[in-house]
């Protein structure tokens, strides 16, 4: 039995990596069995010194204790009185709870819970669209202010304006040099 689970806890004791050691979280260990009880007749004191063993009353069931880390399948040991208390606490599908007001167990929505088989069925496969095989590759956007060929394609008149601005700047430079030469008295 249950001792194999506790032995796993004993073997898993290790020092924590990192700064947690300085923050009173020095050691890490796996979790062992969970004992669920209805009335504590010395049960908590009996198991509190065994590492990894947790005890919890049936009236305070906690999903984080039942499935720590979201991993279902923790070894749970139920006392007989706790198991009998479940029907009073949560009720059944036919009769409501006696301890909680207006509480019934939720009805199953899915009659077949085999999701893989459901998705591969003819009814669902005929209703969904076919997978997209061809993917469009993204074209790199070029800057028309830096790429003259792209600017010409967007604005065919840009070549003319560029040519005239170049000619005007050359003409302006030539006129400036002529004015400087005239001031200096050069031919």
Short mmCIF file of N, CA and C in Angstrom, two decimals, residues 13 23-25 34 40 55 57 61 65 67 75 85 99 112 116 140 142 145 160 162-163 185:
data_model
loop_
_atom_site.label_atom_id
_atom_site.label_comp_id
_atom_site.label_asym_id
_atom_site.label_seq_id
_atom_site.Cartn_x
_atom_site.Cartn_y
_atom_site.Cartn_z
N UNK A 13 13.19 14.26 -0.73
CA UNK A 13 13.59 15.45 0.03
C UNK A 13 14.88 16.01 -0.55
N UNK A 23 14.60 32.17 2.61
CA UNK A 23 13.27 32.70 2.94
C UNK A 23 12.40 31.64 3.60
N UNK A 24 13.03 30.79 4.41
CA UNK A 24 12.34 29.74 5.15
C UNK A 24 11.62 28.74 4.26
N UNK A 25 12.13 28.52 3.06
CA UNK A 25 11.61 27.47 2.18
C UNK A 25 12.80 26.61 1.75
N UNK A 34 -3.37 11.85 0.79
CA UNK A 34 -4.27 12.81 1.44
C UNK A 34 -5.33 12.02 2.20
N UNK A 40 -12.44 14.37 13.59
CA UNK A 40 -11.04 14.21 13.98
C UNK A 40 -10.99 13.59 15.38
N UNK A 55 -3.95 16.01 5.88
CA UNK A 55 -5.29 15.64 6.34
C UNK A 55 -6.23 16.80 6.07
N UNK A 57 -10.67 17.85 6.42
CA UNK A 57 -12.04 17.42 6.72
C UNK A 57 -12.88 17.40 5.44
N UNK A 61 -13.30 20.26 1.52
CA UNK A 61 -12.53 19.70 0.40
C UNK A 61 -12.02 20.82 -0.49
N UNK A 65 -5.77 20.72 -2.89
CA UNK A 65 -5.26 19.58 -2.11
C UNK A 65 -5.53 18.26 -2.84
N UNK A 67 -5.95 17.80 -6.18
CA UNK A 67 -5.18 17.72 -7.43
C UNK A 67 -4.14 18.84 -7.43
N UNK A 75 -3.22 10.21 -4.36
CA UNK A 75 -3.70 9.07 -3.58
C UNK A 75 -4.48 9.59 -2.38
N UNK A 85 -20.61 10.94 4.56
CA UNK A 85 -20.95 12.37 4.68
C UNK A 85 -21.09 13.03 3.29
N UNK A 99 -27.24 19.48 3.66
CA UNK A 99 -26.49 20.47 4.42
C UNK A 99 -26.32 21.80 3.69
N UNK A 112 -20.94 11.22 -24.07
CA UNK A 112 -19.73 10.50 -24.44
C UNK A 112 -18.55 11.44 -24.18
N UNK A 116 -11.51 12.70 -28.31
CA UNK A 116 -10.79 12.37 -29.53
C UNK A 116 -11.68 11.67 -30.54
N UNK A 140 7.95 41.63 -47.69
CA UNK A 140 8.60 42.69 -46.93
C UNK A 140 8.23 44.05 -47.51
N UNK A 142 8.67 47.73 -48.44
CA UNK A 142 9.81 48.62 -48.69
C UNK A 142 9.39 50.07 -48.54
N UNK A 145 10.34 56.17 -49.85
CA UNK A 145 11.22 57.35 -49.77
C UNK A 145 12.68 56.97 -49.93
N UNK A 160 10.50 62.94 -62.60
CA UNK A 160 10.60 64.29 -63.16
C UNK A 160 10.94 65.29 -62.06
N UNK A 162 12.37 64.72 -59.19
CA UNK A 162 13.72 64.48 -58.69
C UNK A 162 14.77 65.07 -59.64
N UNK A 163 14.52 64.88 -60.95
CA UNK A 163 15.45 65.41 -61.95
C UNK A 163 15.50 66.93 -61.91
N UNK A 185 36.95 89.00 -58.34
CA UNK A 185 37.55 89.56 -59.54
C UNK A 185 38.17 88.54 -60.44
#
